[in-house]
Tab-separated table of C-alpha atoms in Angstrom:
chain	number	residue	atom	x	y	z
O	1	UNK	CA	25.019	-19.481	-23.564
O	2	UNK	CA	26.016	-21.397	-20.968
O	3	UNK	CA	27.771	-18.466	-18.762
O	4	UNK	CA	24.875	-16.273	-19.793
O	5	UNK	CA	22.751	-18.784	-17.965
O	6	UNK	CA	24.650	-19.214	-14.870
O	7	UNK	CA	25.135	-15.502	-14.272
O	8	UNK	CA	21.088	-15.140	-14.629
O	9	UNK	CA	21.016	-18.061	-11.819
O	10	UNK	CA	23.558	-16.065	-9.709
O	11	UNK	CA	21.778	-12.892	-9.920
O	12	UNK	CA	18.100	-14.503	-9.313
O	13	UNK	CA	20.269	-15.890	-6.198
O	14	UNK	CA	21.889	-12.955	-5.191
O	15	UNK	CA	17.929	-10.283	-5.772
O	16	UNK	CA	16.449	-13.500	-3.427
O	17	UNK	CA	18.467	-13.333	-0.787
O	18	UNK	CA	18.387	-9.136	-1.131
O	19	UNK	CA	14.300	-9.851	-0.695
O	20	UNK	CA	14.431	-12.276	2.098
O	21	UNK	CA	17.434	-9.571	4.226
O	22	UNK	CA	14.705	-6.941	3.821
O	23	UNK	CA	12.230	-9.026	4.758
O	24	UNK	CA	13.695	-10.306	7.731
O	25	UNK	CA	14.539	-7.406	9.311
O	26	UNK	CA	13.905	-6.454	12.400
O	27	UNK	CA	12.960	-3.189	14.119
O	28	UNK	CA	12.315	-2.740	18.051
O	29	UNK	CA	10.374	0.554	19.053
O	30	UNK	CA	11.450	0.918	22.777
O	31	UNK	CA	9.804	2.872	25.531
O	32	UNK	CA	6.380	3.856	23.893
O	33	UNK	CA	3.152	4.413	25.555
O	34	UNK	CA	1.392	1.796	23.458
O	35	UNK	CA	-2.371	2.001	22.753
O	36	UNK	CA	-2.962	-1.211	21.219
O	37	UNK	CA	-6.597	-0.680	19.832
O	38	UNK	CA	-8.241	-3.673	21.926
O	39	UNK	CA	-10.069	-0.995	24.384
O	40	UNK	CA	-7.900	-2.004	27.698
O	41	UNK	CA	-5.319	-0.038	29.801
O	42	UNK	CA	-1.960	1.705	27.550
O	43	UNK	CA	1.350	-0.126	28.422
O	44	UNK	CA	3.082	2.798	29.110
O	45	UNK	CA	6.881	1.481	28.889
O	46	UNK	CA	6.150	-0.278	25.752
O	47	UNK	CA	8.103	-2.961	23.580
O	48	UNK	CA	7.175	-3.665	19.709
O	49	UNK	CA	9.071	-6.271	17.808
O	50	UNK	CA	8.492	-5.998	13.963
O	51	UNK	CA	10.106	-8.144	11.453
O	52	UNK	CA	9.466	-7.579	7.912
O	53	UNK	CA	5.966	-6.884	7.303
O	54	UNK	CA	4.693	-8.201	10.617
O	55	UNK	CA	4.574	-7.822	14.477
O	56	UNK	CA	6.562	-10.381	15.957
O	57	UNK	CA	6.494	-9.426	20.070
O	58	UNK	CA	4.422	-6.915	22.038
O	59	UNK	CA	4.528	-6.094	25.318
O	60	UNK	CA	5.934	-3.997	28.739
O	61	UNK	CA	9.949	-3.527	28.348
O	62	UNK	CA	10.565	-5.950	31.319
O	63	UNK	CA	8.587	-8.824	29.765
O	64	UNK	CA	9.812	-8.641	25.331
O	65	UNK	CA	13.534	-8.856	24.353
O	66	UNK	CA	15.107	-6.668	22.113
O	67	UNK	CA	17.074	-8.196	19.244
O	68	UNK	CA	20.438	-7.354	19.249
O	69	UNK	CA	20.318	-7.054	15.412
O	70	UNK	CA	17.475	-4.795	15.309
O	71	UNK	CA	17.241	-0.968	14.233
O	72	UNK	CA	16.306	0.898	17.869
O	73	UNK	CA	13.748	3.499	17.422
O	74	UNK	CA	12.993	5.272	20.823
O	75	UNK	CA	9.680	5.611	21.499
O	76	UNK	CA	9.794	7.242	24.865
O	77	UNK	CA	7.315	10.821	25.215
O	78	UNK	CA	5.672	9.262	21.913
O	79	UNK	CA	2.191	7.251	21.764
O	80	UNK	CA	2.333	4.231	19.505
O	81	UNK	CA	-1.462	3.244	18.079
O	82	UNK	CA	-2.500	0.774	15.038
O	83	UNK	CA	-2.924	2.481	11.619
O	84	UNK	CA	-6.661	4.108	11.455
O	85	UNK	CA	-8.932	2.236	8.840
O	86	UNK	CA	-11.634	4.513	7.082
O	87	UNK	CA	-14.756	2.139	5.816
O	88	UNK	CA	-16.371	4.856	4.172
O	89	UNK	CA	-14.369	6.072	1.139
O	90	UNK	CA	-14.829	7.032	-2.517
O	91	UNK	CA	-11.592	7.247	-4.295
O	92	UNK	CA	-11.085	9.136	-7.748
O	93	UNK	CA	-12.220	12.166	-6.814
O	94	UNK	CA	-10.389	16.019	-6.119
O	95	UNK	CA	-12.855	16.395	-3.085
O	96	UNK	CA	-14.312	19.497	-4.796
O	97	UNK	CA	-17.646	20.987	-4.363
O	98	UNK	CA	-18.972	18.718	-7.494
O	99	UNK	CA	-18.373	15.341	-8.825
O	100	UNK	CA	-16.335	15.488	-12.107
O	101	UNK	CA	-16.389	11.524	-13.989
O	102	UNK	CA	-13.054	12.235	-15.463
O	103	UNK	CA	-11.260	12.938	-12.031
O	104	UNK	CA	-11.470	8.832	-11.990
O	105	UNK	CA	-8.031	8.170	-13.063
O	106	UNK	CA	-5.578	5.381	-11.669
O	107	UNK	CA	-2.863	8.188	-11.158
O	108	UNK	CA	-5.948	10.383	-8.568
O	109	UNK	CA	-6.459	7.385	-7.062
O	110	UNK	CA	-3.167	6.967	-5.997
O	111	UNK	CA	-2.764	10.320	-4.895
O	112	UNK	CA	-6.149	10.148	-2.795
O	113	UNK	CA	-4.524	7.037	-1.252
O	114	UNK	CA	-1.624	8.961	-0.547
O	115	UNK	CA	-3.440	11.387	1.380
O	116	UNK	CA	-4.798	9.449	3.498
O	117	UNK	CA	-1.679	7.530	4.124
O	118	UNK	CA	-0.130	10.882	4.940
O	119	UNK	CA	-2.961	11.373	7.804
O	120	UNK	CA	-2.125	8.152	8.954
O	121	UNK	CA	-4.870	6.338	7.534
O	122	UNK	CA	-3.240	3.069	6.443
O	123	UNK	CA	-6.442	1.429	5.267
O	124	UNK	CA	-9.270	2.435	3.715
O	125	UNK	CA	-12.706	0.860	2.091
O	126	UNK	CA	-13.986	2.319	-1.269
O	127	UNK	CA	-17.076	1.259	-0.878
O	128	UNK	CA	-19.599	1.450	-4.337
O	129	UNK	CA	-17.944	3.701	-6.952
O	130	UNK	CA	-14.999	1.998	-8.022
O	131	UNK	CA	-14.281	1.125	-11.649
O	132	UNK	CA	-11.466	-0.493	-13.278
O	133	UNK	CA	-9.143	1.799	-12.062
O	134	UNK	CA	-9.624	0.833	-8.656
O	135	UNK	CA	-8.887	-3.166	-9.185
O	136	UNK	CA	-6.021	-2.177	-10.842
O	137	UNK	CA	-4.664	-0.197	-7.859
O	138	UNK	CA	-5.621	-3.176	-5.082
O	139	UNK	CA	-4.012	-5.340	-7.969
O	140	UNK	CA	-0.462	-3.444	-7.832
O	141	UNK	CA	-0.727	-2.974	-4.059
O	142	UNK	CA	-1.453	-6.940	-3.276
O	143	UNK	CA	1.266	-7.574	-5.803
O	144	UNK	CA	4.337	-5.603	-4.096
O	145	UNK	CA	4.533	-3.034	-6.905
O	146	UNK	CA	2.220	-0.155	-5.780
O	147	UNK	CA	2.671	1.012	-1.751
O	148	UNK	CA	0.095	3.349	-0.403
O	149	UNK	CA	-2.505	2.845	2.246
O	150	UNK	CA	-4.369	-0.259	1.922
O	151	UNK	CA	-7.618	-0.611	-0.501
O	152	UNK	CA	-10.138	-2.907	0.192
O	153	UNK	CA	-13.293	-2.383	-2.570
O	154	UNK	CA	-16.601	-3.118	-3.228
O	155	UNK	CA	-16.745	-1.967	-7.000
O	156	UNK	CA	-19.335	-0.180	-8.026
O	157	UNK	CA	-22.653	-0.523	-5.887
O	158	UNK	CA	-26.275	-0.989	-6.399
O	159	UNK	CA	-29.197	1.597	-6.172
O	160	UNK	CA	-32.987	2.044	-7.749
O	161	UNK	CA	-33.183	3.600	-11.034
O	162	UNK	CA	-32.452	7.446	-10.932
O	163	UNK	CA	-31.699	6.519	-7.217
O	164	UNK	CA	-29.362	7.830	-4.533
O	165	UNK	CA	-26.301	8.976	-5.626
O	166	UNK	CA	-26.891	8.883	-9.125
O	167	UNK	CA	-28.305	12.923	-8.731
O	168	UNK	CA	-24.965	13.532	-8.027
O	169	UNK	CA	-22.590	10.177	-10.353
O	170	UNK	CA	-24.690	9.439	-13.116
O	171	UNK	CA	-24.576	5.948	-13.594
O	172	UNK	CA	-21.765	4.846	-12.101
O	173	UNK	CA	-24.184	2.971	-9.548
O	174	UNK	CA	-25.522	0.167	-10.738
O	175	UNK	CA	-29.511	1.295	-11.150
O	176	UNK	CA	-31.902	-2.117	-11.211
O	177	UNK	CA	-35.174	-3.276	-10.720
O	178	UNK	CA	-34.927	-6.419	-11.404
O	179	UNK	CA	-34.427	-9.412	-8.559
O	180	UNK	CA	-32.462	-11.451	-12.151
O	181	UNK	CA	-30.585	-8.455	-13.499
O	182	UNK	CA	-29.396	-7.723	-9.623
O	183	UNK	CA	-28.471	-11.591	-9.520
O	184	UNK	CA	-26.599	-11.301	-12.701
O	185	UNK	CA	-24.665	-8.503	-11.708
O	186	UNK	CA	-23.624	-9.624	-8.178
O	187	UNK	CA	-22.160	-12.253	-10.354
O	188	UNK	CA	-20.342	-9.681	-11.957
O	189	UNK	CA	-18.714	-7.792	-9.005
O	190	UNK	CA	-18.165	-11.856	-7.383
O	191	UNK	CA	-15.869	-12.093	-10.802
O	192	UNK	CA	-14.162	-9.270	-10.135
O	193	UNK	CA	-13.088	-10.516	-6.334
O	194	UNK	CA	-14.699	-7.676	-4.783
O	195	UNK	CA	-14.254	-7.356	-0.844
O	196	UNK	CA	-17.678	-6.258	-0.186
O	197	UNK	CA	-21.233	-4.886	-1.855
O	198	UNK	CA	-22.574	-1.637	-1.479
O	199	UNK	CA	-26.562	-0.854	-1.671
O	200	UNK	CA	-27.833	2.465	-1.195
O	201	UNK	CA	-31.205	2.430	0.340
O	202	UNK	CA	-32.530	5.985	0.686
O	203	UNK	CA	-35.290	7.899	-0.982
O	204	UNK	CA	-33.801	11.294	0.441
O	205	UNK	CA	-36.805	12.311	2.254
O	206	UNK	CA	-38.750	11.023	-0.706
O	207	UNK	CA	-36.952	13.071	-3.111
O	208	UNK	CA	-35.186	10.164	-5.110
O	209	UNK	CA	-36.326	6.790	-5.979
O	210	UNK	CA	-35.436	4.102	-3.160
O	211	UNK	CA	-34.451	0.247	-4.294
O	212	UNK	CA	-36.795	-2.416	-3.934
O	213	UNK	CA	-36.654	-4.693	-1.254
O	214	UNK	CA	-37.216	-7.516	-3.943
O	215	UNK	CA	-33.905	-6.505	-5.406
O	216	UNK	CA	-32.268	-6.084	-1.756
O	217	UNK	CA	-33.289	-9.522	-0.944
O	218	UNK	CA	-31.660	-10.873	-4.787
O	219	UNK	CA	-28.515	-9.095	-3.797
O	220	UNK	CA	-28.339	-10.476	-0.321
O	221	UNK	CA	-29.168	-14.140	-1.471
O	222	UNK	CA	-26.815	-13.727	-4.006
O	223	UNK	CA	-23.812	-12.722	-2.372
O	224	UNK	CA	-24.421	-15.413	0.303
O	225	UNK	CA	-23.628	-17.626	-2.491
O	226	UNK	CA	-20.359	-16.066	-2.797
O	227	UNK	CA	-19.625	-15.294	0.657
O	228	UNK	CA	-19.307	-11.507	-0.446
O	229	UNK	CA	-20.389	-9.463	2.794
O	230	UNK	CA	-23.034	-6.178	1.759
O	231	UNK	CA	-23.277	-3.011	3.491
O	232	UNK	CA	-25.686	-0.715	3.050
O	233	UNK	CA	-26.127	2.969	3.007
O	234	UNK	CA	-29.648	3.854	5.480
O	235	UNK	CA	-31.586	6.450	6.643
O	236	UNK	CA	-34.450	4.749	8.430
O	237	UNK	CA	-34.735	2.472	11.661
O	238	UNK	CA	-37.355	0.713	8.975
O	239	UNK	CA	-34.706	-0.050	6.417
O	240	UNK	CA	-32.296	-1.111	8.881
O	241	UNK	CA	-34.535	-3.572	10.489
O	242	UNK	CA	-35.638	-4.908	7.102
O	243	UNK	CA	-31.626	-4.986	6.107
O	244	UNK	CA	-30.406	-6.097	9.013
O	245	UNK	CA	-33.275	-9.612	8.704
O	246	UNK	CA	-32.675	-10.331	5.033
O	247	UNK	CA	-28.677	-10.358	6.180
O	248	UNK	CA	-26.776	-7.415	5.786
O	249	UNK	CA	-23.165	-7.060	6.841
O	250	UNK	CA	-23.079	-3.468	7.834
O	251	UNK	CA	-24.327	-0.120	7.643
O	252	UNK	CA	-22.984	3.291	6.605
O	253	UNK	CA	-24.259	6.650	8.224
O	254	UNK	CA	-26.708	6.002	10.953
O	255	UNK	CA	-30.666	5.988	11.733
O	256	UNK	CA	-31.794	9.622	11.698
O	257	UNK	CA	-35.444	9.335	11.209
O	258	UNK	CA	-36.458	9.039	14.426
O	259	UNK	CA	-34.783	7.768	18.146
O	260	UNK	CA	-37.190	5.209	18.843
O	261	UNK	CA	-35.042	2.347	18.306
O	262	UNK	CA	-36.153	-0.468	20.614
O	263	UNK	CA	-34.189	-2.516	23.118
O	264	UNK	CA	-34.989	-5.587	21.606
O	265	UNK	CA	-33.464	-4.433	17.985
O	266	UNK	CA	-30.043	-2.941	19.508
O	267	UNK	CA	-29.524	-6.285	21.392
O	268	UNK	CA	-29.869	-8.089	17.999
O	269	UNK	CA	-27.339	-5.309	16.225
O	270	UNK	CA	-24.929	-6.068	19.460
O	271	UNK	CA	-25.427	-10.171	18.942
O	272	UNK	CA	-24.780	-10.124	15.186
O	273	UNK	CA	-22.041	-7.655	15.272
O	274	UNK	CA	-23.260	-5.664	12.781
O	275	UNK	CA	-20.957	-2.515	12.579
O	276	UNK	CA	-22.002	0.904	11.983
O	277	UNK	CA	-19.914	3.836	10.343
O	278	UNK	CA	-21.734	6.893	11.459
O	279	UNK	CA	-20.145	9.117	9.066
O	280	UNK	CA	-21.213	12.028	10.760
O	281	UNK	CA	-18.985	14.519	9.079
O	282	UNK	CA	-20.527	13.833	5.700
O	283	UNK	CA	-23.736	15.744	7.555
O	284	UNK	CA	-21.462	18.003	9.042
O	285	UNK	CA	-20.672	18.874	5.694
O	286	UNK	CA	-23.224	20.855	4.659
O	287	UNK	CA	-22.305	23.992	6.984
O	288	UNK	CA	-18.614	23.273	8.554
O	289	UNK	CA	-17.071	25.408	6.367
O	290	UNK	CA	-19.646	28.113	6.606
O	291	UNK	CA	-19.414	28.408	10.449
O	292	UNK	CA	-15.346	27.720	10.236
O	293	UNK	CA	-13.936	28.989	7.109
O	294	UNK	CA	-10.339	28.781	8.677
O	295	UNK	CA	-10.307	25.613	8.552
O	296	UNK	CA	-9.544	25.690	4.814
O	297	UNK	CA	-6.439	27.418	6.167
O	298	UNK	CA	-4.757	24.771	7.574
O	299	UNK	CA	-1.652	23.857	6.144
O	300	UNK	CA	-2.723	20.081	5.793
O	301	UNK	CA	-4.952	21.443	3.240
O	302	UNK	CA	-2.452	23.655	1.592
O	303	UNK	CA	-0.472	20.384	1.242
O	304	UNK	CA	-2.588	18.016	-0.212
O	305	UNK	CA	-5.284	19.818	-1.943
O	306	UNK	CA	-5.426	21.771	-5.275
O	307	UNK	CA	-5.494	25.211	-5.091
O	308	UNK	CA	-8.572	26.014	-7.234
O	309	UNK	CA	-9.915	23.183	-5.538
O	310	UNK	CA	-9.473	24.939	-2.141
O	311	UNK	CA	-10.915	28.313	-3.705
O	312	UNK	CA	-14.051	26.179	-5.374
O	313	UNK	CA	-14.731	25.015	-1.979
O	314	UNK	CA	-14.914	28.029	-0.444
O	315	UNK	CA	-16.807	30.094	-2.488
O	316	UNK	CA	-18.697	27.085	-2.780
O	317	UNK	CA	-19.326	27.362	1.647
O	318	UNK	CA	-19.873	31.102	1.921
O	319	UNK	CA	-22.137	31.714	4.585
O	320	UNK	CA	-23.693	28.002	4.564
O	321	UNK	CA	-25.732	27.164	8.282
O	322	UNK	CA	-27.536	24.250	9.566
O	323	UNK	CA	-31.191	24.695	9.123
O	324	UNK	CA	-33.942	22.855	8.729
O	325	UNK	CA	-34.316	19.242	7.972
O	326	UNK	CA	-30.662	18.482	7.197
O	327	UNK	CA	-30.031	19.981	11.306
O	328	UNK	CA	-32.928	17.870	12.542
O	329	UNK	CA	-31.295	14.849	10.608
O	330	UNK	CA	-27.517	15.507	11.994
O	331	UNK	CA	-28.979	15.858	15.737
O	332	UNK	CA	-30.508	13.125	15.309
O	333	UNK	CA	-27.861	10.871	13.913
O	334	UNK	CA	-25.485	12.087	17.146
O	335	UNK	CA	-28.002	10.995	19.541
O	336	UNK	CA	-28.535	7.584	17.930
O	337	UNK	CA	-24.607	7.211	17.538
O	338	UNK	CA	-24.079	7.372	21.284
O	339	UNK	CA	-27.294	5.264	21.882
O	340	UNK	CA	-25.885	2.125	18.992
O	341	UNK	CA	-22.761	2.770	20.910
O	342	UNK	CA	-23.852	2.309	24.610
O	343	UNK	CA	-25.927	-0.497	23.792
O	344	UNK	CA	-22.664	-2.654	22.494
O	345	UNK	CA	-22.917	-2.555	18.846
O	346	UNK	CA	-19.968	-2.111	17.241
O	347	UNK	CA	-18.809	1.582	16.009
O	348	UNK	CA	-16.373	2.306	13.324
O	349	UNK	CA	-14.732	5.474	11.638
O	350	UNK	CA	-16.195	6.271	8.558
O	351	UNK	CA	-15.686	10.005	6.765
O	352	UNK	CA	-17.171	9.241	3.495
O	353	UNK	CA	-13.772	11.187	1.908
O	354	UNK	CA	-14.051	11.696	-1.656
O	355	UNK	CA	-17.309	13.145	-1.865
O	356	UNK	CA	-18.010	16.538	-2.664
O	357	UNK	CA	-16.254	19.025	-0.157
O	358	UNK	CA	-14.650	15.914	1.630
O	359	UNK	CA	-10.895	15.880	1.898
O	360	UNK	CA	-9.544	12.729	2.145
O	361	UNK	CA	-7.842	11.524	5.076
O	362	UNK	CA	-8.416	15.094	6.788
O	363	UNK	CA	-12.018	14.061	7.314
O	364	UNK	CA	-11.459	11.221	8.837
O	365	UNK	CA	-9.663	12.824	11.459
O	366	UNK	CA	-12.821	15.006	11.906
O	367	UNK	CA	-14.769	12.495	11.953
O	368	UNK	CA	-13.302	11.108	14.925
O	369	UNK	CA	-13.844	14.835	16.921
O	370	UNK	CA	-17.541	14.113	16.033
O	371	UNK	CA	-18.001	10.471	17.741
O	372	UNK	CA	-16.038	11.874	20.767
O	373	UNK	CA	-18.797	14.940	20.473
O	374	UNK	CA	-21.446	12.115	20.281
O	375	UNK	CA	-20.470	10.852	23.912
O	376	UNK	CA	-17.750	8.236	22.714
O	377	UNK	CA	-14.820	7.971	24.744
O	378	UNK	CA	-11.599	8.576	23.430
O	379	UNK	CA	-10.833	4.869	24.202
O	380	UNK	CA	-14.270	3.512	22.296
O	381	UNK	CA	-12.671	6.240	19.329
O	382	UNK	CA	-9.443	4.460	18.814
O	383	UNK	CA	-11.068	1.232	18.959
O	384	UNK	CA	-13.682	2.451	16.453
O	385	UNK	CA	-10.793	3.339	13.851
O	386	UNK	CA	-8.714	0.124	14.658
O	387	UNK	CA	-10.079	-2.417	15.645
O	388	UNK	CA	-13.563	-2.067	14.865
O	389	UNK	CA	-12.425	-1.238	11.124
O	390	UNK	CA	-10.949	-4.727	10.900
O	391	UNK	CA	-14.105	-6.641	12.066
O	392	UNK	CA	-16.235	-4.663	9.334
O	393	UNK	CA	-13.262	-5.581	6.467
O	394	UNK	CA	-12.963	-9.448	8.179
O	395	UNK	CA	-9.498	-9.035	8.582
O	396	UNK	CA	-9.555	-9.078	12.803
O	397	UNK	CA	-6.747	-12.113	12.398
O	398	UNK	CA	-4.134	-9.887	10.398
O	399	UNK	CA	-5.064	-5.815	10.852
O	400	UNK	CA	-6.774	-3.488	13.723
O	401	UNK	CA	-4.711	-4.109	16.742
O	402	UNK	CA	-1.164	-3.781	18.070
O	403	UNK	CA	-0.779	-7.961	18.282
O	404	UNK	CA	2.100	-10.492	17.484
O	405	UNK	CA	1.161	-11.931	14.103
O	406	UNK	CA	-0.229	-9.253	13.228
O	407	UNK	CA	0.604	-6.418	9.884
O	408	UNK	CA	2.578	-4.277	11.480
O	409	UNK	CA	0.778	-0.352	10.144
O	410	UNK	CA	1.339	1.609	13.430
O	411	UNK	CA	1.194	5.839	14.124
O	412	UNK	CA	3.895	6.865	16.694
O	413	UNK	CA	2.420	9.894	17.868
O	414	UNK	CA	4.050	12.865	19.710
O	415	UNK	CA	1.229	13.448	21.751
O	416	UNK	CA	-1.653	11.126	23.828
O	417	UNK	CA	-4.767	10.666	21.776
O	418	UNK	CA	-6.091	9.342	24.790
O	419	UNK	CA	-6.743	12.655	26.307
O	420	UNK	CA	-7.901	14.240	22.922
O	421	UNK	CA	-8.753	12.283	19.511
O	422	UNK	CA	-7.385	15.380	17.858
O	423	UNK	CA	-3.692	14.383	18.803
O	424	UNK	CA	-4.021	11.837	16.058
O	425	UNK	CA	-3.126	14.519	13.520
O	426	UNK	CA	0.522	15.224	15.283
O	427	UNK	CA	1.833	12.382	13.520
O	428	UNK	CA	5.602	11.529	14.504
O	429	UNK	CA	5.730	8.598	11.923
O	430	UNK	CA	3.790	6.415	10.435
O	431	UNK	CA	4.357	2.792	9.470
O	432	UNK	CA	2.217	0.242	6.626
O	433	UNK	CA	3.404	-3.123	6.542
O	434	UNK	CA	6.564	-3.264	8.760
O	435	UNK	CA	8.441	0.405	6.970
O	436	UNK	CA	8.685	3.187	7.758
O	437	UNK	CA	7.002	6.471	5.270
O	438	UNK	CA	8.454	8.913	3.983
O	439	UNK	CA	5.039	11.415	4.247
O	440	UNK	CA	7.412	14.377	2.879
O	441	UNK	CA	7.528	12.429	-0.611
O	442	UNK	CA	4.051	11.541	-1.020
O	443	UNK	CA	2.611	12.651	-3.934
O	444	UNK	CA	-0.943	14.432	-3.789
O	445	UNK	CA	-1.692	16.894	-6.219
């Protein structure tokens, strides 16, 4: 027994020091053009330092030292940016033309995950449709024994009875009327450790029940107690102005009933720092692949999509055109992006991936197209999907930018996303927390 016990000590000694090698080691990426996702000039003869899971050095060649004991990558005729962070997910779906409950399985989860790590999305927010198979996913991933892009959740989120989305989930929402009930169950998600809330508030152009601003104000109150931050799904200037007083934390998708939004409210959206996530493609949507059915060609889609679930999607799109309302909508969404944006407030990347006809990861990327289309510089773009995404999770101090301290989840790039946002798709390599990926191995389908 007493061997038996001191070769159990020797092996816990010999697995630690294994874990604390791997976590010490050190890689150098040399010669870069580094876009660091703070908004400011590229260093274009770049240095990055990373040991174990974390940036340890930044800077020009001339000013960081190399290790000697590093692994050299060379960076040179490559563009090194942070990770992209998506705050507009739902994960558990096949991205099909209709929601299916049972696709909400810990193993499709994973593979959406996958996805978007493969498009170099190293974070992502599932924001209002989780269940339990979604804490058990952030679970594995914050314990070391699950890696795949970063989850950050809000469970499942709150709407009005027979409310926005549940036309399209059922009652995966939470559906209340009641200030108490809403009280109760913020209590509930607060138990589970959620990062954030989720309230839709949209009638659909008075097509669908809308939630009361009784039970808004519960929720809000509520999570205060908690320190849980909510972000809400709008429509209306009206709702927003009414959101953004009882003390909302964010928005998804963007004003698109009308483009009189006054000086004085932008200027109180810009001092708060009150992100939106436009989400433009989600609009988009409802005709891309009916103007551009090739895009279902593109071997990115091939790779990690389901067959039938490329064929449902475009039989689904035949011949499908903007028109109408859902036009007047989009047009006006683009216009009040680029206004929000001008006027200071903070932008973000959100794609909404997961819902019907929305490819994870891939729609991301397209929804960074759509903000430069919107008047956004490709600077304010990369900011929106780095840096920006960290202020709307609260995680500025360990995600976002290219900083010492900071998680090291970088894209090296073999082309300059600076002169065209679609270069973020001609991915060299991409690393989440300090290694390298192998994107050949990840699992999608």
């Amino acid at each position: 027994m007493r061997w038996r016990n001191i070769f159990r000590l020797c092996l816990l000694i010999v697995l630690a020091g294994c874990k604390a090698n791997q976590e010490s080691k050190v890689k150098a990426i040399i010669g870069a053009v580094l876009i660091d996702g703070n908004g400011g000039p590229p260093i274009t003869d770049s240095v990055v330092v990373v040991s174990g899971s974390t940036i340890r050095s930044v800077g020009a060649r001339a000013n960081v030292p190399i290790p000697a004991e590093a692994d050299k990558i060379n960076g040179s005729g490559k563009f090194l940016t942070p990770g992209l962070i998506d705050l507009h997910v739902h994960l558990g779906t096949r991205g099909g033309p209709g929601f299916r409950a049972a696709d909400y399985t810990r193993e499709r989860i994973e593979k959406n995950l996958n996805a978007y790590l493969y498009f170099g999305v190293t974070t992502v927010r599932s924001i209002g449709t989780d269940r339990e198979g979604g804490f058990a996913v952030r679970k594995a991933e914050r314990d070391g024994t699950l890696r795949t892009a970063r989850l950050f959740t809000a469970g499942r989120g709150f709407t009005a009875p027979g409310g926005h989305p549940s036309q399209e989930v059922g009652d995966i929402a939470r559906q209340t009327n009641d200030p108490d009930d809403a009280r109760r169950q913020v209590a509930e998600l607060a138990a589970q450790q959620v990062d954030c809330i989720k309230i839709w508030v949209d009638d659909l152009h008075g097509k669908a029940p809308k939630i009361k601003p009784a039970v808004i104000d519960a929720i809000l109150e509520e999570a205060r107690k908690y320190k849980i931050p909510v972000t809400a799904h709008i429509a209306t200037l009206a709702d927003t102005e009414f959101l953004v007083n009882s003390g909302a934390a964010g928005f998804l998708h963007m004003i698109r009933d009308t483009e009189d939004i006054d000086q004085a409210f932008l200027a109180k959206l810009r001092a708060l720092k009150l992100p939106f996530a436009p989400t433009l493609v989600r609009q988009e949507l409802g005709w891309l692949y009916g103007q551009h059915s090739e895009l279902l060609d593109d071997p990115d889609v091939a790779r990690t999509v389901e067959p039938e679930v490329i064929a449902a999607v475009k039989k689904a799109t035949s011949g499908k055109q903007p028109e109408g309302q859902a036009r007047e909508d989009y047009l006006r969404a683009v216009r009040n992006t680029k206004r929000v944006a001008v006027a200071g407030v903070p932008i973000g990347v959100g794609s909404d991936g997961g819902s019907a006809i929305d490819f994870p990861g891939l729609m991301t990327h397209r929804e960074l197209e759509l903000l430069v289309e919107a008047g956004l510089s490709p600077v304010d773009v990369i900011t929106a999907a780095t840096r920006t995404g960290a202020l709307a999770l609260r995680k500025l101090d360990e995600l976002g930018t290219i900083e010492a301290g900071k998680r090291a989840d970088l894209l090296l790039l073999n082309a300059n996303p600076l002169e065209d946002v679609r270069n973020f798709r001609k991915i060299d390599q991409v690393m989440l927390d300090g290694e390298w990926v192998d994107r050949a191995n990840l699992k999608f389908k």
